[in-house]
Coordinates of C-alpha atoms and ligand atoms in Angstrom, one line a residue:
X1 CA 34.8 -34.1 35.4
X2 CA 38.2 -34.8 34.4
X3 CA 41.6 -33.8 35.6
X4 CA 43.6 -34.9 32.6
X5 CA 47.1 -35.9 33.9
X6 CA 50.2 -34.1 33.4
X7 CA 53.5 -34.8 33.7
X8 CA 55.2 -33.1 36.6
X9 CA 57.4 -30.3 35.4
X10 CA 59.5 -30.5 38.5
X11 CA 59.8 -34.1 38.5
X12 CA 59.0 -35.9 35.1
X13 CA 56.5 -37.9 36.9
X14 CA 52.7 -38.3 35.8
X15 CA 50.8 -37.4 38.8
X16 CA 48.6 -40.7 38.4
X17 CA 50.2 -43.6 36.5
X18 CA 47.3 -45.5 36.7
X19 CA 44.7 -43.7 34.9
X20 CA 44.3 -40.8 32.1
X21 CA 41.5 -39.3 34.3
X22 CA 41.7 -38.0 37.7
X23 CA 38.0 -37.3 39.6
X24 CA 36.6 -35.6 42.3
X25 CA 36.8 -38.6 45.2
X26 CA 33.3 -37.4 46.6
X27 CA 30.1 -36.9 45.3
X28 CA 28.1 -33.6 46.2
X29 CA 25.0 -34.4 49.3
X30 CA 24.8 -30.7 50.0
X31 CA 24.9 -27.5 47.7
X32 CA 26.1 -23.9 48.2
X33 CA 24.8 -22.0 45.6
X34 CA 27.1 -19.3 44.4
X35 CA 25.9 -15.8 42.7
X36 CA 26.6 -14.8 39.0
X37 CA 26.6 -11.0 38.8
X38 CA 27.0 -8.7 35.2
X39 CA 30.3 -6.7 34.5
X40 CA 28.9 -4.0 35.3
X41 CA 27.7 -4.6 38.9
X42 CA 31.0 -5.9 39.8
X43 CA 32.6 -2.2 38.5
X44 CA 29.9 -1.0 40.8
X45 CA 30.8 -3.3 43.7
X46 CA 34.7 -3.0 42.8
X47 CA 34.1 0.4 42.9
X48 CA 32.3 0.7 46.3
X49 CA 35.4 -1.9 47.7
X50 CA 37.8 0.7 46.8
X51 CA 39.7 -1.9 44.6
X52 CA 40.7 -3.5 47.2
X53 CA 39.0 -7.3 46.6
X54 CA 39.1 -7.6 50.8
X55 CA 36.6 -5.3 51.1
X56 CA 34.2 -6.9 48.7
X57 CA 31.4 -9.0 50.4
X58 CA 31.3 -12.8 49.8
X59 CA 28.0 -13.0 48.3
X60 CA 29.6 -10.6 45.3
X61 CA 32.1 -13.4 44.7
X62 CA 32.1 -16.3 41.8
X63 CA 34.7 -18.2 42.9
X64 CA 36.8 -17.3 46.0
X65 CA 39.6 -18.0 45.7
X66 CA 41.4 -15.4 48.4
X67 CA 42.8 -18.1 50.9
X68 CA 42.4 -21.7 51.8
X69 CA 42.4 -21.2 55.3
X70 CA 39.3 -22.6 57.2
X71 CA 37.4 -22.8 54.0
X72 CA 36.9 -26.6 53.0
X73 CA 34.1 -28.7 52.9
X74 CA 33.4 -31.5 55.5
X75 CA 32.9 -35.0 55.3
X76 CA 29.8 -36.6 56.0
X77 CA 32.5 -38.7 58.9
X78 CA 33.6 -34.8 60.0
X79 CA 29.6 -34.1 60.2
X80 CA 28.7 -37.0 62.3
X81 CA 31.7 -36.6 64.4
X82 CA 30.3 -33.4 65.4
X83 CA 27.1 -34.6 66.6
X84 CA 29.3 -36.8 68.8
X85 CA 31.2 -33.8 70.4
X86 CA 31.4 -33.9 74.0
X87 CA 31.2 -30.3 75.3
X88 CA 32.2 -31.1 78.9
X89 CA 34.8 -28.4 80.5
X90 CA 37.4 -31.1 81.1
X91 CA 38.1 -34.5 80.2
X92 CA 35.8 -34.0 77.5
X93 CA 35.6 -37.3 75.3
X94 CA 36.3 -35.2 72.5
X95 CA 39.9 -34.6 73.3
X96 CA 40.8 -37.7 73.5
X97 CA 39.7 -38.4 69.8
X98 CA 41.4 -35.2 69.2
X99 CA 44.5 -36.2 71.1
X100 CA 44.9 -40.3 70.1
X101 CA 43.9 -39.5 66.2
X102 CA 47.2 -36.6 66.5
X103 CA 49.1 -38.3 68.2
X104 CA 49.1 -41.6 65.9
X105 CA 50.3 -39.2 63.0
X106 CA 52.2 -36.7 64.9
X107 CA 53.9 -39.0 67.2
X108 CA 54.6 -36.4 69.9
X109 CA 53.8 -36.9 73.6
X110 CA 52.2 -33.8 74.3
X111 CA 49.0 -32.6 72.2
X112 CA 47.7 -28.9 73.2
X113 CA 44.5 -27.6 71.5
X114 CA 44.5 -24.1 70.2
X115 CA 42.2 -22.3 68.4
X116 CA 43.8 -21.7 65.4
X117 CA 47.9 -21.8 64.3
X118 CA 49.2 -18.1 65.4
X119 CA 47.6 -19.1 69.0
X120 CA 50.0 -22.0 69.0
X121 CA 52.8 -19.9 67.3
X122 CA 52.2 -17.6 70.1
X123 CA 52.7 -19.8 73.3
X124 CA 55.6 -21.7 71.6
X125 CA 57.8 -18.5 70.9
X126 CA 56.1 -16.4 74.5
X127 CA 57.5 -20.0 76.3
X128 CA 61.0 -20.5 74.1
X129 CA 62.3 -17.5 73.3
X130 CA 63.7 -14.4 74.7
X131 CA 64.9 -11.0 73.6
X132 CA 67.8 -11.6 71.4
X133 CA 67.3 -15.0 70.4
X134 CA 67.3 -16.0 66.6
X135 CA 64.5 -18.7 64.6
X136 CA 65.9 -20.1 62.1
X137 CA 62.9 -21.2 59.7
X138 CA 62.9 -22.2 55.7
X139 CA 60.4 -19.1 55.7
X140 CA 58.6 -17.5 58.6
X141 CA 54.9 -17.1 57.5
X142 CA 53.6 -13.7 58.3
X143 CA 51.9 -14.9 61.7
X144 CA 55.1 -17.0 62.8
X145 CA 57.5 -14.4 62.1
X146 CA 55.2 -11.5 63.9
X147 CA 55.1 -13.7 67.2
X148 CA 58.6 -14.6 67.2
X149 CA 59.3 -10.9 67.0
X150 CA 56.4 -9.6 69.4
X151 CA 59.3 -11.6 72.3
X152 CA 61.8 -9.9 71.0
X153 CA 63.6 -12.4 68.6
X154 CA 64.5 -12.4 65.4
X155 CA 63.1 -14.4 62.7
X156 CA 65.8 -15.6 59.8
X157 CA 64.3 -16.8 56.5
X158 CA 67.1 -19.7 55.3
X159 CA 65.1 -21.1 52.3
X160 CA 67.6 -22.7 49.1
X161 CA 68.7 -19.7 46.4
X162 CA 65.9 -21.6 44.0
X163 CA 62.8 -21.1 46.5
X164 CA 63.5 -17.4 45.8
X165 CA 63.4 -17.8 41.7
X166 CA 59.3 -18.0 40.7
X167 CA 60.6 -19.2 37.6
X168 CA 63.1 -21.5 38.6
X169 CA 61.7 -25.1 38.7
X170 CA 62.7 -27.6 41.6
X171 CA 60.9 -30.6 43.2
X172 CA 61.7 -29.0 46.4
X173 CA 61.9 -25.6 46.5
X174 CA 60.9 -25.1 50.2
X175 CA 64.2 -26.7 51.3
X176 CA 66.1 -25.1 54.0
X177 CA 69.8 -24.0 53.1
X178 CA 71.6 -26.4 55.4
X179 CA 75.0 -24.6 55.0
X180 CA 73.5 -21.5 55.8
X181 CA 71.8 -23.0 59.1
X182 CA 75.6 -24.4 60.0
X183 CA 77.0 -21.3 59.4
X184 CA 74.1 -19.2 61.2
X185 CA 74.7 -21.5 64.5
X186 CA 78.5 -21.2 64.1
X187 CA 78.1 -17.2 64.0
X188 CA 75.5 -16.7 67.0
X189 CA 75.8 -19.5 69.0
X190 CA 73.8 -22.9 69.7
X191 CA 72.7 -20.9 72.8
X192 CA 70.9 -18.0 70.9
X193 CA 69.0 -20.1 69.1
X194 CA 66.2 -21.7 71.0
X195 CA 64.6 -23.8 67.8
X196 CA 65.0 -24.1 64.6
X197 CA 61.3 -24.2 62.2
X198 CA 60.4 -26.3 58.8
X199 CA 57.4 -25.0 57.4
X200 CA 55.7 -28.1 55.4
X201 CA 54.8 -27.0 52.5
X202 CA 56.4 -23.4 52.6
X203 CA 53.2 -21.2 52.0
X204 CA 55.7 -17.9 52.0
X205 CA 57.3 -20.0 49.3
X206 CA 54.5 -20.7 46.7
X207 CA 53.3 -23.5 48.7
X208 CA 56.7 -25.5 47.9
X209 CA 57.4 -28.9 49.5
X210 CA 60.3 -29.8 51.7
X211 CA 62.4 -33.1 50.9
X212 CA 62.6 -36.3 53.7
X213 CA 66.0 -35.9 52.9
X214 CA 66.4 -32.0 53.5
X215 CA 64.5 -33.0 56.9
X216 CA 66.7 -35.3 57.9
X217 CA 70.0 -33.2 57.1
X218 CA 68.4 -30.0 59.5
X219 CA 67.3 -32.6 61.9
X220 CA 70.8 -33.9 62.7
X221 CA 72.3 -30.3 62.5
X222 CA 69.9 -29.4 65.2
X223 CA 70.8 -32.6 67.3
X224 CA 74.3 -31.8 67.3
X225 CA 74.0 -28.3 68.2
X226 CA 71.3 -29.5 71.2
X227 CA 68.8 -27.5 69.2
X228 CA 65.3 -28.8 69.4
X229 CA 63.3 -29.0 65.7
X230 CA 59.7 -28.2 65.2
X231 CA 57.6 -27.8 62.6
X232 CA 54.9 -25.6 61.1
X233 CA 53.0 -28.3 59.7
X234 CA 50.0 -26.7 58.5
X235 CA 50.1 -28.6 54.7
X236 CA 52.1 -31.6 56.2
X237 CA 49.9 -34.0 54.3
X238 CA 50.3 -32.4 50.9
X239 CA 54.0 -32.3 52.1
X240 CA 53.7 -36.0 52.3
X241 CA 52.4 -36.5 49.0
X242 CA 54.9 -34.3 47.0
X243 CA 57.6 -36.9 48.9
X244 CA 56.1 -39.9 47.6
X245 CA 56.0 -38.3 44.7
X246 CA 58.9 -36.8 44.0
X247 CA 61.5 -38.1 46.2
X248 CA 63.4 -41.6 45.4
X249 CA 62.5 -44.2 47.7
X250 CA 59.0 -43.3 48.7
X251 CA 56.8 -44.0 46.2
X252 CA 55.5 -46.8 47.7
X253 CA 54.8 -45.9 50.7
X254 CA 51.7 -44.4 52.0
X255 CA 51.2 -40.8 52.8
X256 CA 50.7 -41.5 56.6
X257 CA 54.3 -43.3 56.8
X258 CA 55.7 -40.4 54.9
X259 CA 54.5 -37.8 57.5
X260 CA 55.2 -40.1 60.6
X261 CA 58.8 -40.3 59.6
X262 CA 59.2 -36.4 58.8
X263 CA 57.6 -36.0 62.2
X264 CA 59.9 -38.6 64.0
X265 CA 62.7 -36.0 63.2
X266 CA 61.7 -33.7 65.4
X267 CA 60.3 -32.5 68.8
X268 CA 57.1 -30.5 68.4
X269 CA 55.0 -28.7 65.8
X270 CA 52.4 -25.9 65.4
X271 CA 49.3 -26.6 63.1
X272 CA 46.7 -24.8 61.5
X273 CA 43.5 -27.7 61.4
X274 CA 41.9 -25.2 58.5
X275 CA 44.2 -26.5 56.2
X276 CA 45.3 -30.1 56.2
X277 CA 43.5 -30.8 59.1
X278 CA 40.4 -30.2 57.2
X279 CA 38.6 -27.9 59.3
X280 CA 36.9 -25.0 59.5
X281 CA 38.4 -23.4 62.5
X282 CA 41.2 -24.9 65.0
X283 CA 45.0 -25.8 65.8
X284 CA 47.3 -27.2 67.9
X285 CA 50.9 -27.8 69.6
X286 CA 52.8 -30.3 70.3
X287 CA 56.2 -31.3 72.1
X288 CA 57.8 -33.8 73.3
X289 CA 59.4 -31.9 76.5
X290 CA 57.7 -32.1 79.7
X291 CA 58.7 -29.4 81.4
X292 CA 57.8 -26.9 78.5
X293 CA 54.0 -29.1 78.0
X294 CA 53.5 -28.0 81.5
X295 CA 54.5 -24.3 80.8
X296 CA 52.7 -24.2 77.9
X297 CA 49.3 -25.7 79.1
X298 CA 50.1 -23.3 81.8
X299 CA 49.9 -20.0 79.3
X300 CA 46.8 -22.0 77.4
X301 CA 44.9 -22.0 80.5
X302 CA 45.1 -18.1 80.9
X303 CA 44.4 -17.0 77.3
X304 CA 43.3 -20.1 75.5
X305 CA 40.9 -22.5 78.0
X306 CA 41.5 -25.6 79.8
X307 CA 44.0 -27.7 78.4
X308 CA 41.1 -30.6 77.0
X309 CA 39.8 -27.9 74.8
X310 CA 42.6 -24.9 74.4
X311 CA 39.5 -22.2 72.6
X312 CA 37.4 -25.2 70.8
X313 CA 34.6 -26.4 71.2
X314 CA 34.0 -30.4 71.6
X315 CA 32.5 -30.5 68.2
X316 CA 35.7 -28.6 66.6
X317 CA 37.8 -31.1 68.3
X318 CA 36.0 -34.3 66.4
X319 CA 36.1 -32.1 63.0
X320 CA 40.1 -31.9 63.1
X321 CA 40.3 -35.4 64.5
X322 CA 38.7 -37.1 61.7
X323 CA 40.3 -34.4 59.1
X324 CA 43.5 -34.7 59.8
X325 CA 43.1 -38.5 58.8
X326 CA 41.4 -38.1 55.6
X327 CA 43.8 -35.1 54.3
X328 CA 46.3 -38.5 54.6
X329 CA 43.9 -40.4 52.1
X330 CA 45.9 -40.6 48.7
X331 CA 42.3 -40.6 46.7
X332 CA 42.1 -37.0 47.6
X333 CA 45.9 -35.9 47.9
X334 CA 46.1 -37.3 44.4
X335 CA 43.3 -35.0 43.3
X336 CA 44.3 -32.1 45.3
X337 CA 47.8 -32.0 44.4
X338 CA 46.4 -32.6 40.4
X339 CA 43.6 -30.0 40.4
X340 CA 46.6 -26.8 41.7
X341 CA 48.3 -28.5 39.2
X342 CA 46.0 -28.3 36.1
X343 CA 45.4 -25.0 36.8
X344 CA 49.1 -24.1 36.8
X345 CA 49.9 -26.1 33.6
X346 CA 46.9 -25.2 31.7
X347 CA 47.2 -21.3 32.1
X348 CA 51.3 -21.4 32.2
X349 CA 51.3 -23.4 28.5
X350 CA 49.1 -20.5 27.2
X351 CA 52.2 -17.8 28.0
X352 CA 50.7 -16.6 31.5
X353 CA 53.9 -16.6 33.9
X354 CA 53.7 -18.2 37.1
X355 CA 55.5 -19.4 40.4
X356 CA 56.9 -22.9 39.2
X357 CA 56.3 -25.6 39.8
X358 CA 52.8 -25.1 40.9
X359 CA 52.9 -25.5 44.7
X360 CA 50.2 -28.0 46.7
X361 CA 47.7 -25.5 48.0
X362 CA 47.7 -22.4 45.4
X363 CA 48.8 -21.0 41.8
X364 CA 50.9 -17.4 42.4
X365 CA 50.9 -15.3 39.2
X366 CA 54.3 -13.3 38.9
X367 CA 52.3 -10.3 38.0
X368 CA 55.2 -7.8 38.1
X369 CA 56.2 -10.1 34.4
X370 CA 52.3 -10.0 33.7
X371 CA 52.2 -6.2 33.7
X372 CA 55.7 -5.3 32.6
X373 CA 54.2 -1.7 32.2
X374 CA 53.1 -1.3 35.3
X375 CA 55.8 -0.1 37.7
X376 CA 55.9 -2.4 42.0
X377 CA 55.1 1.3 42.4
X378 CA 51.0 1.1 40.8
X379 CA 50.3 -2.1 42.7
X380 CA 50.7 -4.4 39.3
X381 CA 49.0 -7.5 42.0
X382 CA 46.4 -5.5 43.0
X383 CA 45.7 -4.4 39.6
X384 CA 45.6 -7.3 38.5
X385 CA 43.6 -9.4 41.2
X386 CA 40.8 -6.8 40.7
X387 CA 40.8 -7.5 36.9
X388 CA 40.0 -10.9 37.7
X389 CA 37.3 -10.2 39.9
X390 CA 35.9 -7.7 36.8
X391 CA 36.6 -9.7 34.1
X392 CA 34.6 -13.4 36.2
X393 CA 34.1 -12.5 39.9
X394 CA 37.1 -14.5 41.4
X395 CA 38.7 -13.4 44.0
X396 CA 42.8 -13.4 44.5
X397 CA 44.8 -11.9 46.7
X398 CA 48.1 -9.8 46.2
X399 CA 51.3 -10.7 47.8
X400 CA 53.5 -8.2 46.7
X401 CA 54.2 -4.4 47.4
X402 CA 50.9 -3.2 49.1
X403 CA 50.8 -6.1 51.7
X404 CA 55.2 -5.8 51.9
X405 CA 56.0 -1.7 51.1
X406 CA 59.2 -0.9 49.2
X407 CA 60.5 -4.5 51.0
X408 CA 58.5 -6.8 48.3
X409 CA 60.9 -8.5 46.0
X410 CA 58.2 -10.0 44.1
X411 CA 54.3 -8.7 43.4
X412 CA 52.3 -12.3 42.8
X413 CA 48.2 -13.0 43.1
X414 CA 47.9 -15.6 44.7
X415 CA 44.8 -18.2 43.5
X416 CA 44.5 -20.4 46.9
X417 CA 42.1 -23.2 46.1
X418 CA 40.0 -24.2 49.2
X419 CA 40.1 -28.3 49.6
X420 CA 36.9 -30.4 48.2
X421 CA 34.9 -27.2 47.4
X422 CA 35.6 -26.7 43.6
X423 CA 34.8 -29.0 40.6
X424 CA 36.9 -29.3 37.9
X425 CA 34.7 -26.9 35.5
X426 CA 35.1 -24.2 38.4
X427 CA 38.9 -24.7 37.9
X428 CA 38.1 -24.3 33.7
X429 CA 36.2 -20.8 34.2
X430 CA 39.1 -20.3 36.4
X431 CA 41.5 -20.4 33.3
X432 CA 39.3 -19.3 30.8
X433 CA 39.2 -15.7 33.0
X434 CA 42.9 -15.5 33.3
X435 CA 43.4 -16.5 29.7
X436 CA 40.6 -13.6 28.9
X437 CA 42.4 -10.9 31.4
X438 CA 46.3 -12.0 30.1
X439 CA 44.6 -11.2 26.3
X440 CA 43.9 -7.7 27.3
X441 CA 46.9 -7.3 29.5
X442 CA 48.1 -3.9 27.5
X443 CA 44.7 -2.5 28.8
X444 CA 45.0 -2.8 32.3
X445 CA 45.8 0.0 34.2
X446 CA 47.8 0.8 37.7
X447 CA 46.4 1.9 41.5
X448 CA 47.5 4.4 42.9
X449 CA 46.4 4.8 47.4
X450 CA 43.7 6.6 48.8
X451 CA 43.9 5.9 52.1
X452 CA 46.3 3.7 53.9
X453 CA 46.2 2.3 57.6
X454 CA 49.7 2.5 59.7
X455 CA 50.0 -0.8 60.0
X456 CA 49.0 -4.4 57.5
X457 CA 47.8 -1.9 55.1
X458 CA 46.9 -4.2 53.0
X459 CA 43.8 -5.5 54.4
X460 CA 41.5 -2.3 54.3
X461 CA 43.4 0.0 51.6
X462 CA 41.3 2.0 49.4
X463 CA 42.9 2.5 45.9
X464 CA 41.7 4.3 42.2
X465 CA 43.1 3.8 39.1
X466 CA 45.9 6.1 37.6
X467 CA 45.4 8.4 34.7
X468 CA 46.1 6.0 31.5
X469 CA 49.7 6.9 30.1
X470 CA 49.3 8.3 26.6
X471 CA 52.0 5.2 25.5
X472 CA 49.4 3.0 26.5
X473 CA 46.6 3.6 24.4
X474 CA 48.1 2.9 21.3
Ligands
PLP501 C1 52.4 -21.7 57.0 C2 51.4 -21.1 58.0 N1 51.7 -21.0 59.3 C3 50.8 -20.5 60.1 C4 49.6 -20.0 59.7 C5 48.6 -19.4 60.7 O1 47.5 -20.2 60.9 P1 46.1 -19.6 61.4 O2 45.6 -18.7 60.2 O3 45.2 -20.7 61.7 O4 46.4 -18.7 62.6 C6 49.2 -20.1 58.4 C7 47.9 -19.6 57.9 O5 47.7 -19.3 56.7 C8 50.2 -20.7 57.5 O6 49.9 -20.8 56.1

């Protein structure tokens, strides 16, 4: 198993300078197998999906590679921990794990158990905002910006000119546009806006990290304006790591420090635990304001639980508090960050064109410059996430104009690589498919619907290939 280094495109710096050959920190206790099937049972199954690769079944999938949200692998210190889990109502023993293993990295005074990151999106915005109030954010992910406009607010995207270019390379593309921010509170008013958002990494972004220093510059814009700063901190730890990477002044300190002084720089944050808290289901909030704790434990009460569990059970509490430690070890944000990475590097030097710099968590292809001859109009992402699934059984996802409509600027496939789950020869079939499916690139043809739902269409679409242009056969 090797993850040769590489030198950071973004940066210049080898992502290990210690050693040629980065491993897998674990070794394997417990197997999942996963099914091979022939070419021509995945037409069949492609078939029956209605190209649409969410409406496969799991079992029909090589290598899934459609999200990593809740899909890690645990620990045998995350499996124990569950044994441990208190499942009392209240004051369960397993919160306060949950709470004093947060708090020590998070720093706030308030830690609220959800169960999962739109529930804590959900009583943040439904407890800070009003109709016509304004988030600023570097980018709203889908979730975030649908619950800041289910109150009636609107949700304003403020990431740097570069985080919009996939080919544009910058060791912090998430960045928030500070000027913009200035000049956004200048036009409506300190009054309208009742938070401003980071989102570490920015997953709408390509899974690009922010900079301490990009942190620090919205932080003291927002204290001046009396505007409280939170974060969606879903990939804070391989946030952290791209800092001490990347960023002058960090390198030698440890991915912990890193994310307890981005933290210190604001008041609260949202979390997903199925990312970087290493968990299979979970979440959380936290603030430092009493008064909105209060209101917020009040709304948890009615639609999450009691506030010791907030929707988890005492076993789920003892996962995230023991995950959200070892997503800080540098051993495996070393690997992480390294494996996205390899895969990015190895396909991008072959031609294939990509989001760059890879981001922490995934690998986007820019498929619109993949299939130049298929028009946003024929679904070139979906077209092209259900080659790979014919051409190896992986499984994508698009991010382009069938999840977006006419409003997608880009069409990308998004490869999300779940944490600790693949080797590195997975991640080799991984780029020997794509380099198989960008060979016979001419050959692929575009969608065209067959059914469509009114709303996030993109989830149960049905699809057929158009009739092959006559240009194209030649
Ligand atoms: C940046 C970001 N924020 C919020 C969420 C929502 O979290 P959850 O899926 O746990 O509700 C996600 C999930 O992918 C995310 O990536």
């Amino acid at each position: 198993m090797t993850f040769i280094t590489d030198i950071c495109p973004a940066c210049g710096v080898s992502l290990c300078s210690m050693a040629k050959v980065i491993i897998e920190p674990f070794r394997i206790k417990s197997i999942e197998p996963i099914r091979s099937t022939t070419r021509q049972e995945r037409e069949q199954l492609l078939n029956a999906a209605h190209y649409n690769v969410f409406l496969l079944a799991a079992e029909n999938v090589l290598i899934d590679l459609l999200t990593d949200s809740g899909t890690g692998a645990m620990s045998i210190k995350q499996w124990a921990a569950i044994m441990e889990g208190d499942e009392s109502y209240a004051g369960s023993k397993s919160y306060y794990h949950f709470r004093d293993s947060i708090q020590e990295i998070f720093g706030y005074r308030h830690i609220i158990p959800t169960h999962q990151g739109r529930a804590a999106e959900r009583i943040l915005f439904s407890v800070m905002c009003k109709k016509g109030d304004v988030v600023p954010n570097n980018t709203h992910f889908d979730t975030t910006r649908a619950n800041v406009e289910f109150v009636g607010a609107e949700a304003v995207d403020l990431v740097i000119p570069e985080g919009k270019r996939p080919d544009r390379v910058h060791p912090f593309k998430g960045n928030m546009d500070v000027e913009m921010l200035q000049e956004l509170i200048e036009r409506v008013g300190p009054e309208r806006i009742p938070l401003v958002m980071l989102t570490v990494t920015n997953n709408s972004g390509g899974g690009q990290p922010v900079s301490m220093a990009n942190v620090r510059q919205v932080s003291a814009i927002c204290r001046r304006h009396r505007i409280p700063l939170y974060f969606d901190a879903c990939r804070f730890a391989e946030n952290a790591y791209f800092i001490k990477l990347r960023e002058p002044g960090y390198n030698s300190k440890t991915p912990k420090q890193i994310a307890q002084e981005m933290f210190s720089y604001g008041e609260g944050c949202t979390m997903s635990a199925k990312k970087d808290g290493l968990a299979n289901i979970g979440g959380f909030l936290c603030t430092n304001d009493d008064l909105l704790a209060q209101q917020e434990e009040n709304l948890l009460i009615l639609t999450e639980g009691y506030p010791t569990y907030g929707g988890l059970a005492g076993r789920d509490l003892e996962a995230v508090a023991v995950g959200v430690q070892e997503a800080l070890e540098e051993d495996y944000l070393r690997y992480r960050i390294a494996s996205t990475q390899y895969l990015g590097s190895h396909i991008a030097a072959q031609g294939v064109p990509i989001v760059q710099p890879p981001g922490g968590h995934a690998i986007y292809l820019d498929a619109r410059a993949f299939l130049p001859h298929i028009p946003p109009s024929q679904f070139p992402g979906v077209a092209l996430a259900a080659e790979l699934y014919l051409e190896g059984g992986i499984r994508s996802v698009e991010i382009g104009t069938l999840m977006f409509g006419a409003a997608a600027k880009m069409d990308l496939v998004r490869l999300a690589i779940p944490r600790r789950v693949y080797t590195q020869s997975h991640i080799d079939y991984v780029v020997e498919v794509i380099l198989e499916v960008w060979k016979k690139r001419n050959q692929i043809r575009g969608l065209t619907l067959t059914y469509e739902a009114p709303f996030l269409r993109h989830f149960t679409a049905r699809l057929e290939p158009v009739e092959q242009p006559v240009a194209q056969l030649v």
